[in-house]
Amino acid sequence: MRTQYCGHLNTSLVGQTVELCGWVNRRRDLGGLIFIDMRDREGIVQVVIDPDMTEIFADANQLRNEFCIKLSGEVRARPDSQINKDMVTGEVEVYATGLEIINRSEALPLDFNQTNSEEQRLKYRYIDLRRPEMSDRIKLRAKASSFVRRFLDDNGFLDIETPVLTKATPEGARDYLVPSRVHKGSFYALPQSPQLFKQLLMMSGFDRYYQIVKCFRDEDLRADRQPEFTQIDIETSFMSAEQVRGVTETMVRDMWQELLNVDLGDFPIMPFSEAIRRFGSDKPDLRNPLELVDVADLVKDVEFKVFSGPANDEKGRVAVIRVPGGASLSRKQIDEYGSFVGIYGAKGLAWMKVNDLTAGVEGIQSPVAKFLNEEVINGILERTGAQTGDIILFGADKANIVSEAMGALRVKLGNDLELTDSAAWKPLWVIDFPMFEQDDEGNLHAMHHPFTSPLNMTAEALKANPASAISNAYDMVINGYEVGGGSVRIHNTEMQSAVFDLLGIEETEQRLKFGFLLDALKYGTPPHAGLAFGLDRLVMLLCGTDNIRDVIAFPKTTAAACPLTNAPSLANPASLEELAIAVTAAKEQQA
């Protein structure tokens, strides 16, 4: 039906007759002439409709926004005075010689010139996606997917599909379960990742695998999470962690170069312990110059128990953030930041303004200064590099609370005070994660997943001292977002059983859940390692948005619902009976 896309018209086509299909983006009646901004997925072009073309002009008078039309006409160069430099097609226009109204549009439930609620945008997503901004995001996503496939194909990786109906495995979130009609009372699980299957593919001899695959996690959602998400899944055999990082770093660097013309450079490598110490986070945003500075050794002997208590607790931490120019913050603003860190469990936010560094203690303004002697204050000023006009903010509590609260505060301060360089790109690798985390009851949990290999450690050494174990794992971080993570996998039964034992997974449960994996490890399993990227999150960064729903065609809300289709919904009672399922909650809601 069309010979060209609207957005592809340029001066090389002047004098040619083209046929266009698309939507009315805007109609302007200037009395003598009617101008139509016509839009398709590639862009917008101006169409001129002359009153001398009486039949076309009459039809054009009926046009309204979002009418679907077909138009033919001659491409003409605009006079120099009328060139629109804000449009890709601004040097040309189309003189209409034919017009067909394919489909009319009722009054729109969305206004492209206004800020619509996200609920409305998702309910009428098919209209929202017509907006050039949204269309460009979906096209960029397609380009990113295409780039990944080309890169991995060119580097010897095989695209292999893995099952969607599978068995529940521990990946850190709840599974979505699918009832079996044939095996009544039994359930499949939708995969949180293809973890075990990609390891089995390595055992099968496919030493370079990849897949762009849907994964599912039943977890509480945030702006950068969805219940179903797309993963670039990569696994290799006979490659070290350094080699895996090398090939995937090249892929991401080349992607940014091709799609954004941005050179990310070489990615720095930072141990987990350093990231937590300096930034309070294992996904630090290096565009933000603020850092956490430990001062526990300086305050361990002060009488102020809020500081000295955590300073003398091996599980405690006392850290500060120096904010350049922060002395201008009002007491109200400081109190608001105190409420903010309270979200993360902090009991308060002590502060110290440096009004005049040259005046020593006399130049300090702080409600806690009276509890600190001159030596302590000078030590804090020297260690933080404080200058006149700065403010120093204190966090003192259990180490995990201080790290999380002050790390989040660092990000908020960077954004609020415009200290973070929003135009920069700052990627890095975070490595050397602890193998395990410990809960309040003393139980161990895998930091990544239970198939991650410890770094330079035997099974016996791991059993003897699990708290000291470092995992051979790595995360790629860009501008404060974890975009991908992976590890070297366990490739022998003894080590895998040792990890399961430490996680409290008894032998019977090991056999029940992972018997097939433990068996497979007995038959010449090669060393293997991999990494998985969140495609949605990568595209979110490429598009410059902070909402993952902006780069997914039909996303769910933060309540894991779809306003467009009204999913999830109640099931047909006959279908439930066939599956031998009784839904008591729905009955209670209806009562």
mmCIF file of C-alpha atoms in Angstrom, residues 252-487:
data_model
loop_
_atom_site.group_PDB
_atom_site.id
_atom_site.type_symbol
_atom_site.label_atom_id
_atom_site.label_comp_id
_atom_site.label_asym_id
_atom_site.label_seq_id
_atom_site.Cartn_x
_atom_site.Cartn_y
_atom_site.Cartn_z
ATOM 1 C CA VAL A 252 28.098 -4.011 25.692
ATOM 2 C CA ARG A 253 30.806 -1.531 24.709
ATOM 3 C CA ASP A 254 30.177 -2.228 20.999
ATOM 4 C CA MET A 255 26.412 -1.953 21.551
ATOM 5 C CA TRP A 256 26.748 1.516 23.070
ATOM 6 C CA GLN A 257 29.086 2.544 20.253
ATOM 7 C CA GLU A 258 26.730 1.332 17.516
ATOM 8 C CA LEU A 259 23.425 2.488 18.986
ATOM 9 C CA LEU A 260 24.433 5.692 20.810
ATOM 10 C CA ASN A 261 27.845 6.510 19.317
ATOM 11 C CA VAL A 262 29.208 6.465 22.872
ATOM 12 C CA ASP A 263 32.578 5.002 23.830
ATOM 13 C CA LEU A 264 32.294 3.428 27.282
ATOM 14 C CA GLY A 265 36.017 2.697 27.433
ATOM 15 C CA ASP A 266 37.478 -0.103 29.547
ATOM 16 C CA PHE A 267 35.388 -1.086 32.549
ATOM 17 C CA PRO A 268 37.139 -0.728 35.917
ATOM 18 C CA ILE A 269 36.994 -3.697 38.290
ATOM 19 C CA MET A 270 36.036 -3.220 41.947
ATOM 20 C CA PRO A 271 35.791 -5.827 44.727
ATOM 21 C CA PHE A 272 32.464 -6.069 46.530
ATOM 22 C CA SER A 273 34.077 -5.055 49.825
ATOM 23 C CA GLU A 274 35.407 -1.828 48.324
ATOM 24 C CA ALA A 275 32.055 -0.997 46.735
ATOM 25 C CA ILE A 276 30.265 -1.379 50.075
ATOM 26 C CA ARG A 277 32.960 0.543 51.948
ATOM 27 C CA ARG A 278 33.083 3.501 49.582
ATOM 28 C CA PHE A 279 29.534 3.629 48.265
ATOM 29 C CA GLY A 280 27.353 1.504 50.553
ATOM 30 C CA SER A 281 26.129 -0.444 47.532
ATOM 31 C CA ASP A 282 27.206 -3.335 45.328
ATOM 32 C CA LYS A 283 25.944 -1.382 42.300
ATOM 33 C CA PRO A 284 27.542 2.041 42.803
ATOM 34 C CA ASP A 285 26.774 4.961 40.535
ATOM 35 C CA LEU A 286 30.239 6.316 39.809
ATOM 36 C CA ARG A 287 28.817 9.486 38.244
ATOM 37 C CA ASN A 288 28.195 10.647 41.810
ATOM 38 C CA PRO A 289 31.358 12.024 43.498
ATOM 39 C CA LEU A 290 30.125 11.475 47.077
ATOM 40 C CA GLU A 291 31.680 8.623 49.063
ATOM 41 C CA LEU A 292 31.253 7.026 52.479
ATOM 42 C CA VAL A 293 34.206 7.445 54.844
ATOM 43 C CA ASP A 294 34.644 5.164 57.877
ATOM 44 C CA VAL A 295 35.358 6.931 61.168
ATOM 45 C CA ALA A 296 34.683 4.191 63.744
ATOM 46 C CA ASP A 297 38.292 4.257 64.954
ATOM 47 C CA LEU A 298 38.006 7.988 65.653
ATOM 48 C CA VAL A 299 34.830 7.772 67.783
ATOM 49 C CA LYS A 300 35.197 4.428 69.588
ATOM 50 C CA ASP A 301 36.247 6.134 72.855
ATOM 51 C CA VAL A 302 33.748 9.010 72.901
ATOM 52 C CA GLU A 303 31.037 9.085 75.563
ATOM 53 C CA PHE A 304 28.337 9.464 72.906
ATOM 54 C CA LYS A 305 27.000 5.867 72.789
ATOM 55 C CA VAL A 306 25.214 6.443 69.483
ATOM 56 C CA PHE A 307 28.703 6.542 67.926
ATOM 57 C CA SER A 308 30.865 4.528 70.320
ATOM 58 C CA GLY A 309 28.399 1.615 70.544
ATOM 59 C CA PRO A 310 28.538 0.662 66.840
ATOM 60 C CA ALA A 311 32.230 1.667 66.712
ATOM 61 C CA ASN A 312 33.065 -1.050 69.248
ATOM 62 C CA ASP A 313 30.712 -3.663 67.771
ATOM 63 C CA GLU A 314 32.366 -5.996 65.264
ATOM 64 C CA LYS A 315 29.063 -6.006 63.353
ATOM 65 C CA GLY A 316 28.685 -2.222 63.595
ATOM 66 C CA ARG A 317 29.769 0.639 61.384
ATOM 67 C CA VAL A 318 30.191 4.396 61.735
ATOM 68 C CA ALA A 319 30.500 6.173 58.391
ATOM 69 C CA VAL A 320 30.115 9.728 57.159
ATOM 70 C CA ILE A 321 29.414 11.514 53.880
ATOM 71 C CA ARG A 322 30.970 14.897 53.210
ATOM 72 C CA VAL A 323 28.663 16.990 51.036
ATOM 73 C CA PRO A 324 30.471 19.904 49.320
ATOM 74 C CA GLY A 325 28.525 23.106 49.849
ATOM 75 C CA GLY A 326 26.060 21.270 52.046
ATOM 76 C CA ALA A 327 26.242 23.774 54.911
ATOM 77 C CA SER A 328 23.554 25.705 53.059
ATOM 78 C CA LEU A 329 21.039 22.930 53.783
ATOM 79 C CA SER A 330 18.258 24.085 56.110
ATOM 80 C CA ARG A 331 17.326 22.247 59.277
ATOM 81 C CA LYS A 332 14.082 21.226 57.559
ATOM 82 C CA GLN A 333 16.009 19.681 54.664
ATOM 83 C CA ILE A 334 18.335 17.844 57.054
ATOM 84 C CA ASP A 335 15.327 16.498 58.970
ATOM 85 C CA GLU A 336 13.831 15.282 55.693
ATOM 86 C CA TYR A 337 17.046 13.385 54.935
ATOM 87 C CA GLY A 338 16.862 11.946 58.454
ATOM 88 C CA SER A 339 13.364 10.647 57.682
ATOM 89 C CA PHE A 340 14.666 9.241 54.405
ATOM 90 C CA VAL A 341 17.399 7.120 56.012
ATOM 91 C CA GLY A 342 14.771 5.919 58.481
ATOM 92 C CA ILE A 343 13.212 3.993 55.598
ATOM 93 C CA TYR A 344 16.322 1.797 55.661
ATOM 94 C CA GLY A 345 16.282 1.217 59.409
ATOM 95 C CA ALA A 346 18.547 4.071 60.495
ATOM 96 C CA LYS A 347 17.525 5.630 63.813
ATOM 97 C CA GLY A 348 18.582 9.140 62.829
ATOM 98 C CA LEU A 349 21.023 11.314 60.928
ATOM 99 C CA ALA A 350 23.639 13.278 62.888
ATOM 100 C CA TRP A 351 25.260 16.204 61.114
ATOM 101 C CA MET A 352 28.122 18.667 61.341
ATOM 102 C CA LYS A 353 28.298 21.911 59.359
ATOM 103 C CA VAL A 354 31.731 23.377 58.598
ATOM 104 C CA ASN A 355 30.990 27.095 58.687
ATOM 105 C CA ASP A 356 34.655 28.137 58.976
ATOM 106 C CA LEU A 357 37.406 25.548 58.697
ATOM 107 C CA THR A 358 40.093 28.004 59.807
ATOM 108 C CA ALA A 359 38.305 28.596 63.130
ATOM 109 C CA GLY A 360 38.710 24.972 64.198
ATOM 110 C CA VAL A 361 36.067 23.668 66.596
ATOM 111 C CA GLU A 362 34.618 27.170 66.904
ATOM 112 C CA GLY A 363 33.745 27.071 63.201
ATOM 113 C CA ILE A 364 31.724 23.876 63.583
ATOM 114 C CA GLN A 365 27.928 23.842 63.980
ATOM 115 C CA SER A 366 26.516 20.498 65.119
ATOM 116 C CA PRO A 367 24.130 19.110 67.741
ATOM 117 C CA VAL A 368 26.660 16.324 68.456
ATOM 118 C CA ALA A 369 29.793 18.500 68.632
ATOM 119 C CA LYS A 370 29.457 18.804 72.410
ATOM 120 C CA PHE A 371 29.939 15.029 72.692
ATOM 121 C CA LEU A 372 33.139 15.057 70.628
ATOM 122 C CA ASN A 373 36.475 16.489 71.684
ATOM 123 C CA GLU A 374 38.664 18.666 69.501
ATOM 124 C CA GLU A 375 40.933 15.789 68.499
ATOM 125 C CA VAL A 376 37.989 13.711 67.245
ATOM 126 C CA ILE A 377 36.459 16.616 65.316
ATOM 127 C CA ASN A 378 39.773 17.521 63.707
ATOM 128 C CA GLY A 379 40.324 13.871 62.818
ATOM 129 C CA ILE A 380 36.941 13.720 61.063
ATOM 130 C CA LEU A 381 37.571 16.971 59.216
ATOM 131 C CA GLU A 382 40.997 15.822 58.061
ATOM 132 C CA ARG A 383 39.870 12.344 56.975
ATOM 133 C CA THR A 384 36.921 13.640 54.985
ATOM 134 C CA GLY A 385 38.836 16.527 53.439
ATOM 135 C CA ALA A 386 36.122 18.914 54.612
ATOM 136 C CA GLN A 387 36.197 22.540 53.498
ATOM 137 C CA THR A 388 34.377 25.655 54.624
ATOM 138 C CA GLY A 389 30.738 25.452 53.506
ATOM 139 C CA ASP A 390 30.521 21.637 53.648
ATOM 140 C CA ILE A 391 28.290 19.439 55.778
ATOM 141 C CA ILE A 392 29.223 16.018 57.175
ATOM 142 C CA LEU A 393 26.404 13.504 57.662
ATOM 143 C CA PHE A 394 26.822 10.568 60.064
ATOM 144 C CA GLY A 395 25.494 7.015 60.011
ATOM 145 C CA ALA A 396 26.062 4.757 63.034
ATOM 146 C CA ASP A 397 24.395 1.363 63.491
ATOM 147 C CA LYS A 398 24.728 -2.232 62.369
ATOM 148 C CA ALA A 399 27.014 -2.341 59.342
ATOM 149 C CA ASN A 400 24.329 -3.477 56.915
ATOM 150 C CA ILE A 401 21.943 -0.728 58.033
ATOM 151 C CA VAL A 402 24.605 1.986 57.749
ATOM 152 C CA SER A 403 25.738 0.774 54.336
ATOM 153 C CA GLU A 404 22.220 0.556 52.929
ATOM 154 C CA ALA A 405 20.939 3.800 54.467
ATOM 155 C CA MET A 406 24.007 5.922 53.720
ATOM 156 C CA GLY A 407 24.364 4.363 50.281
ATOM 157 C CA ALA A 408 20.776 5.347 49.447
ATOM 158 C CA LEU A 409 21.321 8.796 50.962
ATOM 159 C CA ARG A 410 24.409 9.248 48.783
ATOM 160 C CA VAL A 411 22.306 8.613 45.668
ATOM 161 C CA LYS A 412 19.533 10.955 46.811
ATOM 162 C CA LEU A 413 21.959 13.749 47.673
ATOM 163 C CA GLY A 414 23.683 13.353 44.320
ATOM 164 C CA ASN A 415 20.379 13.788 42.502
ATOM 165 C CA ASP A 416 18.856 16.464 44.755
ATOM 166 C CA LEU A 417 21.953 18.672 44.767
ATOM 167 C CA GLU A 418 22.767 17.966 41.107
ATOM 168 C CA LEU A 419 26.156 16.519 41.998
ATOM 169 C CA THR A 420 25.642 13.448 39.799
ATOM 170 C CA ASP A 421 26.812 13.960 36.210
ATOM 171 C CA SER A 422 23.673 12.847 34.372
ATOM 172 C CA ALA A 423 25.382 13.179 30.979
ATOM 173 C CA ALA A 424 28.171 10.710 31.810
ATOM 174 C CA TRP A 425 28.408 6.934 31.404
ATOM 175 C CA LYS A 426 30.184 5.070 34.208
ATOM 176 C CA PRO A 427 30.324 1.273 33.857
ATOM 177 C CA LEU A 428 32.242 -1.097 36.100
ATOM 178 C CA TRP A 429 32.574 -4.718 37.172
ATOM 179 C CA VAL A 430 31.930 -5.659 40.791
ATOM 180 C CA ILE A 431 33.626 -8.947 41.739
ATOM 181 C CA ASP A 432 34.576 -11.069 44.764
ATOM 182 C CA PHE A 433 31.161 -11.226 46.404
ATOM 183 C CA PRO A 434 30.763 -13.162 49.645
ATOM 184 C CA MET A 435 29.654 -16.697 48.919
ATOM 185 C CA PHE A 436 26.933 -16.605 51.568
ATOM 186 C CA GLU A 437 24.739 -14.186 53.491
ATOM 187 C CA GLN A 438 23.603 -14.958 57.044
ATOM 188 C CA ASP A 439 20.129 -14.169 58.399
ATOM 189 C CA ASP A 440 19.248 -13.244 61.984
ATOM 190 C CA GLU A 441 18.809 -16.921 62.872
ATOM 191 C CA GLY A 442 22.306 -17.764 61.636
ATOM 192 C CA ASN A 443 21.146 -19.588 58.504
ATOM 193 C CA LEU A 444 23.229 -19.255 55.375
ATOM 194 C CA HIS A 445 21.810 -18.140 52.041
ATOM 195 C CA ALA A 446 23.561 -18.042 48.681
ATOM 196 C CA MET A 447 24.514 -14.466 47.732
ATOM 197 C CA HIS A 448 23.938 -15.270 44.029
ATOM 198 C CA HIS A 449 22.567 -18.796 43.659
ATOM 199 C CA PRO A 450 23.591 -22.221 44.976
ATOM 200 C CA PHE A 451 25.339 -23.207 41.739
ATOM 201 C CA THR A 452 28.049 -20.542 42.064
ATOM 202 C CA SER A 453 31.575 -21.803 42.634
ATOM 203 C CA PRO A 454 33.730 -20.478 45.490
ATOM 204 C CA LEU A 455 36.946 -18.734 44.497
ATOM 205 C CA ASN A 456 40.089 -20.830 45.011
ATOM 206 C CA MET A 457 38.571 -23.074 47.695
ATOM 207 C CA THR A 458 38.153 -26.810 48.112
ATOM 208 C CA ALA A 459 34.944 -28.416 49.347
ATOM 209 C CA GLU A 460 36.662 -29.292 52.641
ATOM 210 C CA ALA A 461 37.868 -25.728 53.198
ATOM 211 C CA LEU A 462 34.424 -24.400 52.340
ATOM 212 C CA LYS A 463 32.753 -26.650 54.911
ATOM 213 C CA ALA A 464 35.309 -25.694 57.541
ATOM 214 C CA ASN A 465 34.915 -21.927 57.120
ATOM 215 C CA PRO A 466 31.936 -20.900 54.934
ATOM 216 C CA ALA A 467 31.861 -17.334 56.310
ATOM 217 C CA SER A 468 35.224 -16.587 54.695
ATOM 218 C CA ALA A 469 34.267 -17.955 51.276
ATOM 219 C CA ILE A 470 34.358 -15.586 48.300
ATOM 220 C CA SER A 471 32.299 -16.531 45.270
ATOM 221 C CA ASN A 472 33.739 -16.525 41.775
ATOM 222 C CA ALA A 473 30.971 -14.170 40.686
ATOM 223 C CA TYR A 474 30.755 -10.846 38.891
ATOM 224 C CA ASP A 475 28.170 -8.136 38.168
ATOM 225 C CA MET A 476 28.234 -5.534 35.443
ATOM 226 C CA VAL A 477 27.005 -2.145 36.672
ATOM 227 C CA ILE A 478 26.238 0.930 34.560
ATOM 228 C CA ASN A 479 25.290 4.246 36.186
ATOM 229 C CA GLY A 480 24.087 2.592 39.377
ATOM 230 C CA TYR A 481 22.089 -0.195 37.722
ATOM 231 C CA GLU A 482 23.085 -3.841 37.773
ATOM 232 C CA VAL A 483 22.613 -4.738 34.113
ATOM 233 C CA GLY A 484 24.063 -8.228 34.246
ATOM 234 C CA GLY A 485 25.477 -10.801 36.602
ATOM 235 C CA GLY A 486 27.100 -14.188 36.431
ATOM 236 C CA SER A 487 29.610 -16.573 37.894
#
